[in-house]
Amino acid sequence: MEQKATEVNRFTDIFKTLKANQYKVANTSAKQRIAKLKTLKNALEVDYKQAIREALQKDLNKPYLETDLTEIYPVIKEIKYASKHLKSWMKNQPVDTPLALLGASSWIKYEPKGVCLIMAPWNFPVNLLLVPLVSAIASGNTVVLKPSEMTAHASQVLKQIIETVFSSDEIVLVEGGIEESQDLLKLPFNHIFFTGSPAVGKIVMRAASEHLTSVTLELGGKSPSIIHESANLKDVVKKTVFGKFLNSGQTCIAPDYMLVHESIKEEFVSVFKETVAKFYSENPEASHSYCRVINGKHHQRLLDHLEDAKQRGAKIEIGGQENAKENYLAPTLVLDVPLEATLMQDEIFGPILPVLTFKTLNDILEIVNSKDKPLALYIFSKNRAFIKQVINTTRAGGTCINHNLIHFLNNNLPFGGSNHSGLGKSHGKFGFEAFSNPRAVMKQHTMGALDLLYPPYTNLKQKLIDLTLKWF
Ligand code: NAD
């Protein structure tokens, strides 16, 4: 079965080369892996920094500062963190052995999964391809990287970086679109790390099941942001405008919709208006700090959402201006959006923010818990009891209290969703574990208790078992 799948595939040779080299890479020391990570770090910080900035400006009109902060910095940070901890992660982890198994010792050996596939989306094409790569290298795997076809300039620079920094029997970048992705998915990888939409996540999982390949799925969803009446509104709005309109709202953990206490709705809207103007000027189209939507198809998808909401009685309070030639859509705030509107059904993934109101915790739960578990859930409040109640009665991949997005940047926290928003975790030790198999190893040193129980079974042996059941 496995043989057949590799024979008909255009990527068979790449796969075979990586597979043949996997044990050599697996047996590299922490020092050797850290040296590889440092070369990648140097390429990002020095040799290719400007090329990355220019590529992303072409692909998404991404400001240089945003590229530095959200594309390059997280990879550098991941490299530094992994380099600092790798030696201890790679060490065998001793664990207790039960008394009934006297005479043995036990430990966990983190071994690399083998040949891994990393598939990335277009919204943060450098970050979301290379952060998982850092974990895959740290764990000692060989890797095929598949960037998104939608950010062609970034993809070309990434290819140059990978070909310069790594040997082709260790890490290979394959460019291409859906057909290439589908061919790659037919191969018997040992692990697939996919970042993208829940719809494609299902395709990936289905393909992976053919080879019983393990998967990490980093998906999306509708991440709510809940604003309690005790919150400091100026602070909430600053963080929300930044968190939502960074990358023009094309961020998997951007607040997707707001749930604002009804007593502060008017003030929220008025501060929001001021803040958008302050951040992006009265004409955000001319602002150097504001991105574009990735392409015409997504631009139209967002306009369709707005039209649908308007038809259902929603009101565009801020923004709504657009320029199809440039895929520009202004930062947009929409009020009175009914729950049946497509804006409240699908992940928005663009610069449109619906504002809903609540009176009680139950109002919040009725909306949030009627949807799939989100990737993130944000709570702005000074009321500790309220924060605790929200956390205890909802589910989400991650939560920030009195902020949004920043949990992504803490390598000590697991990053990822739950069910529809994702399977498995990444970043730091969690990323290392995603690309590793925790192999259980047990060594018998002396005669063990089990030696006393071999057949033929006697009354004495039955008594020993009775004692074991009772006491050990
Ligand atoms: P996508 O699922 O359309 O594409 C992701 C990757 O899958 C690309 O490399 C693409 O080539 C490939 N692909 C697309 N269609 C395919 C098919 N039919 N068969 C096989 N492969 C296919 O996602 P996108 O539009 O690039 O990104 C947006 C989505 O990603 C949003 O849902 C967002 O929330 C999610 N996302 C999640 C995270 C996270 O960390 N959890 C980060 C960024 C984006």
PDB file of C-alpha atoms in Angstrom, residues 91-213:
ATOM      1  CA  LYS A  91      17.518  14.035  27.583  1.00  0.00           C
ATOM      2  CA  ASN A  92      15.875  10.764  28.531  1.00  0.00           C
ATOM      3  CA  GLN A  93      13.181  11.564  31.099  1.00  0.00           C
ATOM      4  CA  PRO A  94      13.269   9.068  33.988  1.00  0.00           C
ATOM      5  CA  VAL A  95       9.869   8.054  35.390  1.00  0.00           C
ATOM      6  CA  ASP A  96       8.889   5.991  38.453  1.00  0.00           C
ATOM      7  CA  THR A  97       8.448   2.232  38.140  1.00  0.00           C
ATOM      8  CA  PRO A  98       5.660   0.625  40.222  1.00  0.00           C
ATOM      9  CA  LEU A  99       6.665  -1.598  43.110  1.00  0.00           C
ATOM     10  CA  ALA A 100       4.980  -4.568  41.447  1.00  0.00           C
ATOM     11  CA  LEU A 101       7.607  -4.277  38.683  1.00  0.00           C
ATOM     12  CA  LEU A 102      10.487  -4.267  41.144  1.00  0.00           C
ATOM     13  CA  GLY A 103      13.955  -4.620  39.654  1.00  0.00           C
ATOM     14  CA  ALA A 104      13.320  -2.455  36.594  1.00  0.00           C
ATOM     15  CA  SER A 105      13.842   1.202  35.699  1.00  0.00           C
ATOM     16  CA  SER A 106      11.864   3.288  33.173  1.00  0.00           C
ATOM     17  CA  TRP A 107      12.332   6.375  31.072  1.00  0.00           C
ATOM     18  CA  ILE A 108      10.894   8.273  28.129  1.00  0.00           C
ATOM     19  CA  LYS A 109      13.054   8.825  25.079  1.00  0.00           C
ATOM     20  CA  TYR A 110      11.818  11.570  22.747  1.00  0.00           C
ATOM     21  CA  GLU A 111      12.598  10.232  19.291  1.00  0.00           C
ATOM     22  CA  PRO A 112      11.900  12.142  16.071  1.00  0.00           C
ATOM     23  CA  LYS A 113       8.807  11.069  14.160  1.00  0.00           C
ATOM     24  CA  GLY A 114      10.793  10.789  10.907  1.00  0.00           C
ATOM     25  CA  VAL A 115       9.826  12.489   7.630  1.00  0.00           C
ATOM     26  CA  CYS A 116       7.410  15.361   8.261  1.00  0.00           C
ATOM     27  CA  LEU A 117       5.279  17.627   6.073  1.00  0.00           C
ATOM     28  CA  ILE A 118       4.605  21.229   7.108  1.00  0.00           C
ATOM     29  CA  MET A 119       1.848  23.045   5.179  1.00  0.00           C
ATOM     30  CA  ALA A 120       1.344  26.774   5.759  1.00  0.00           C
ATOM     31  CA  PRO A 121      -1.326  29.350   4.904  1.00  0.00           C
ATOM     32  CA  TRP A 122      -0.783  32.755   3.310  1.00  0.00           C
ATOM     33  CA  ASN A 123      -1.645  35.159   6.119  1.00  0.00           C
ATOM     34  CA  PHE A 124       1.700  34.925   7.953  1.00  0.00           C
ATOM     35  CA  PRO A 125       3.614  32.935   5.356  1.00  0.00           C
ATOM     36  CA  VAL A 126       7.057  33.174   6.986  1.00  0.00           C
ATOM     37  CA  ASN A 127       6.030  32.782  10.625  1.00  0.00           C
ATOM     38  CA  LEU A 128       3.625  29.880  10.053  1.00  0.00           C
ATOM     39  CA  LEU A 129       6.046  27.913   7.894  1.00  0.00           C
ATOM     40  CA  LEU A 130       9.211  28.480   9.922  1.00  0.00           C
ATOM     41  CA  VAL A 131       7.981  28.344  13.539  1.00  0.00           C
ATOM     42  CA  PRO A 132       6.896  24.696  13.076  1.00  0.00           C
ATOM     43  CA  LEU A 133      10.129  24.082  11.143  1.00  0.00           C
ATOM     44  CA  VAL A 134      12.122  25.165  14.217  1.00  0.00           C
ATOM     45  CA  SER A 135      10.292  22.514  16.265  1.00  0.00           C
ATOM     46  CA  ALA A 136      10.785  19.884  13.552  1.00  0.00           C
ATOM     47  CA  ILE A 137      14.536  20.583  13.398  1.00  0.00           C
ATOM     48  CA  ALA A 138      14.812  20.647  17.192  1.00  0.00           C
ATOM     49  CA  SER A 139      13.175  17.192  17.297  1.00  0.00           C
ATOM     50  CA  GLY A 140      15.542  15.812  14.636  1.00  0.00           C
ATOM     51  CA  ASN A 141      13.244  15.250  11.659  1.00  0.00           C
ATOM     52  CA  THR A 142      13.656  15.579   7.924  1.00  0.00           C
ATOM     53  CA  VAL A 143      11.055  17.913   6.445  1.00  0.00           C
ATOM     54  CA  VAL A 144       9.089  18.883   3.338  1.00  0.00           C
ATOM     55  CA  LEU A 145       7.813  22.462   3.513  1.00  0.00           C
ATOM     56  CA  LYS A 146       4.792  23.560   1.490  1.00  0.00           C
ATOM     57  CA  PRO A 147       4.082  27.316   1.612  1.00  0.00           C
ATOM     58  CA  SER A 148       0.829  28.766   0.306  1.00  0.00           C
ATOM     59  CA  GLU A 149       0.544  29.485  -3.394  1.00  0.00           C
ATOM     60  CA  MET A 150      -1.210  32.776  -2.625  1.00  0.00           C
ATOM     61  CA  THR A 151       1.854  34.626  -1.330  1.00  0.00           C
ATOM     62  CA  ALA A 152       4.118  33.965  -4.308  1.00  0.00           C
ATOM     63  CA  HIS A 153       6.812  36.519  -3.446  1.00  0.00           C
ATOM     64  CA  ALA A 154       7.211  35.275   0.111  1.00  0.00           C
ATOM     65  CA  SER A 155       7.273  31.717  -1.179  1.00  0.00           C
ATOM     66  CA  GLN A 156      10.178  32.498  -3.551  1.00  0.00           C
ATOM     67  CA  VAL A 157      12.272  34.096  -0.791  1.00  0.00           C
ATOM     68  CA  LEU A 158      11.516  31.194   1.551  1.00  0.00           C
ATOM     69  CA  LYS A 159      12.682  28.761  -1.126  1.00  0.00           C
ATOM     70  CA  GLN A 160      15.971  30.658  -1.493  1.00  0.00           C
ATOM     71  CA  ILE A 161      16.486  30.651   2.279  1.00  0.00           C
ATOM     72  CA  ILE A 162      15.812  26.936   2.636  1.00  0.00           C
ATOM     73  CA  GLU A 163      18.034  26.015  -0.308  1.00  0.00           C
ATOM     74  CA  THR A 164      20.871  28.173   1.021  1.00  0.00           C
ATOM     75  CA  VAL A 165      20.670  27.142   4.654  1.00  0.00           C
ATOM     76  CA  PHE A 166      19.797  23.432   4.513  1.00  0.00           C
ATOM     77  CA  SER A 167      20.960  20.384   2.675  1.00  0.00           C
ATOM     78  CA  SER A 168      18.373  18.959   0.250  1.00  0.00           C
ATOM     79  CA  ASP A 169      18.530  15.514   1.866  1.00  0.00           C
ATOM     80  CA  GLU A 170      17.246  17.113   5.052  1.00  0.00           C
ATOM     81  CA  ILE A 171      14.813  19.945   4.344  1.00  0.00           C
ATOM     82  CA  VAL A 172      13.089  20.640   1.018  1.00  0.00           C
ATOM     83  CA  LEU A 173      10.617  23.361   0.100  1.00  0.00           C
ATOM     84  CA  VAL A 174       8.030  22.485  -2.549  1.00  0.00           C
ATOM     85  CA  GLU A 175       6.213  25.365  -4.231  1.00  0.00           C
ATOM     86  CA  GLY A 176       2.851  24.966  -5.909  1.00  0.00           C
ATOM     87  CA  GLY A 177      -0.891  25.017  -5.432  1.00  0.00           C
ATOM     88  CA  ILE A 178      -3.635  22.630  -4.445  1.00  0.00           C
ATOM     89  CA  GLU A 179      -2.537  19.859  -6.851  1.00  0.00           C
ATOM     90  CA  GLU A 180       0.965  19.839  -5.403  1.00  0.00           C
ATOM     91  CA  SER A 181      -0.480  19.838  -1.879  1.00  0.00           C
ATOM     92  CA  GLN A 182      -2.721  16.919  -2.749  1.00  0.00           C
ATOM     93  CA  ASP A 183       0.146  14.921  -4.237  1.00  0.00           C
ATOM     94  CA  LEU A 184       2.251  15.553  -1.165  1.00  0.00           C
ATOM     95  CA  LEU A 185      -0.626  14.407   1.026  1.00  0.00           C
ATOM     96  CA  LYS A 186      -0.614  11.003  -0.706  1.00  0.00           C
ATOM     97  CA  LEU A 187       2.857  10.238   0.653  1.00  0.00           C
ATOM     98  CA  PRO A 188       3.332   8.218   3.838  1.00  0.00           C
ATOM     99  CA  PHE A 189       4.736  11.006   6.006  1.00  0.00           C
ATOM    100  CA  ASN A 190       5.330  10.257   9.676  1.00  0.00           C
ATOM    101  CA  HIS A 191       3.729  13.532  10.745  1.00  0.00           C
ATOM    102  CA  ILE A 192       1.813  16.334   9.052  1.00  0.00           C
ATOM    103  CA  PHE A 193       1.731  19.782  10.615  1.00  0.00           C
ATOM    104  CA  PHE A 194      -0.984  21.775   8.845  1.00  0.00           C
ATOM    105  CA  THR A 195      -1.984  25.394   9.421  1.00  0.00           C
ATOM    106  CA  GLY A 196      -5.041  26.607   7.538  1.00  0.00           C
ATOM    107  CA  SER A 197      -8.799  26.462   7.381  1.00  0.00           C
ATOM    108  CA  PRO A 198     -10.955  23.836   9.119  1.00  0.00           C
ATOM    109  CA  ALA A 199     -12.289  22.771   5.672  1.00  0.00           C
ATOM    110  CA  VAL A 200      -8.823  21.920   4.312  1.00  0.00           C
ATOM    111  CA  GLY A 201      -7.881  20.548   7.742  1.00  0.00           C
ATOM    112  CA  LYS A 202     -10.478  17.822   7.167  1.00  0.00           C
ATOM    113  CA  ILE A 203      -8.963  17.004   3.747  1.00  0.00           C
ATOM    114  CA  VAL A 204      -5.538  16.741   5.375  1.00  0.00           C
ATOM    115  CA  MET A 205      -6.812  14.486   8.156  1.00  0.00           C
ATOM    116  CA  ARG A 206      -8.609  12.244   5.687  1.00  0.00           C
ATOM    117  CA  ALA A 207      -5.452  11.876   3.580  1.00  0.00           C
ATOM    118  CA  ALA A 208      -3.343  11.274   6.704  1.00  0.00           C
ATOM    119  CA  SER A 209      -5.651   8.456   7.790  1.00  0.00           C
ATOM    120  CA  GLU A 210      -4.604   6.429   4.694  1.00  0.00           C
ATOM    121  CA  HIS A 211      -1.149   5.996   6.233  1.00  0.00           C
ATOM    122  CA  LEU A 212      -2.170   6.434   9.881  1.00  0.00           C
ATOM    123  CA  THR A 213       0.003   9.536   9.856  1.00  0.00           C
TER     124      THR A 213
END
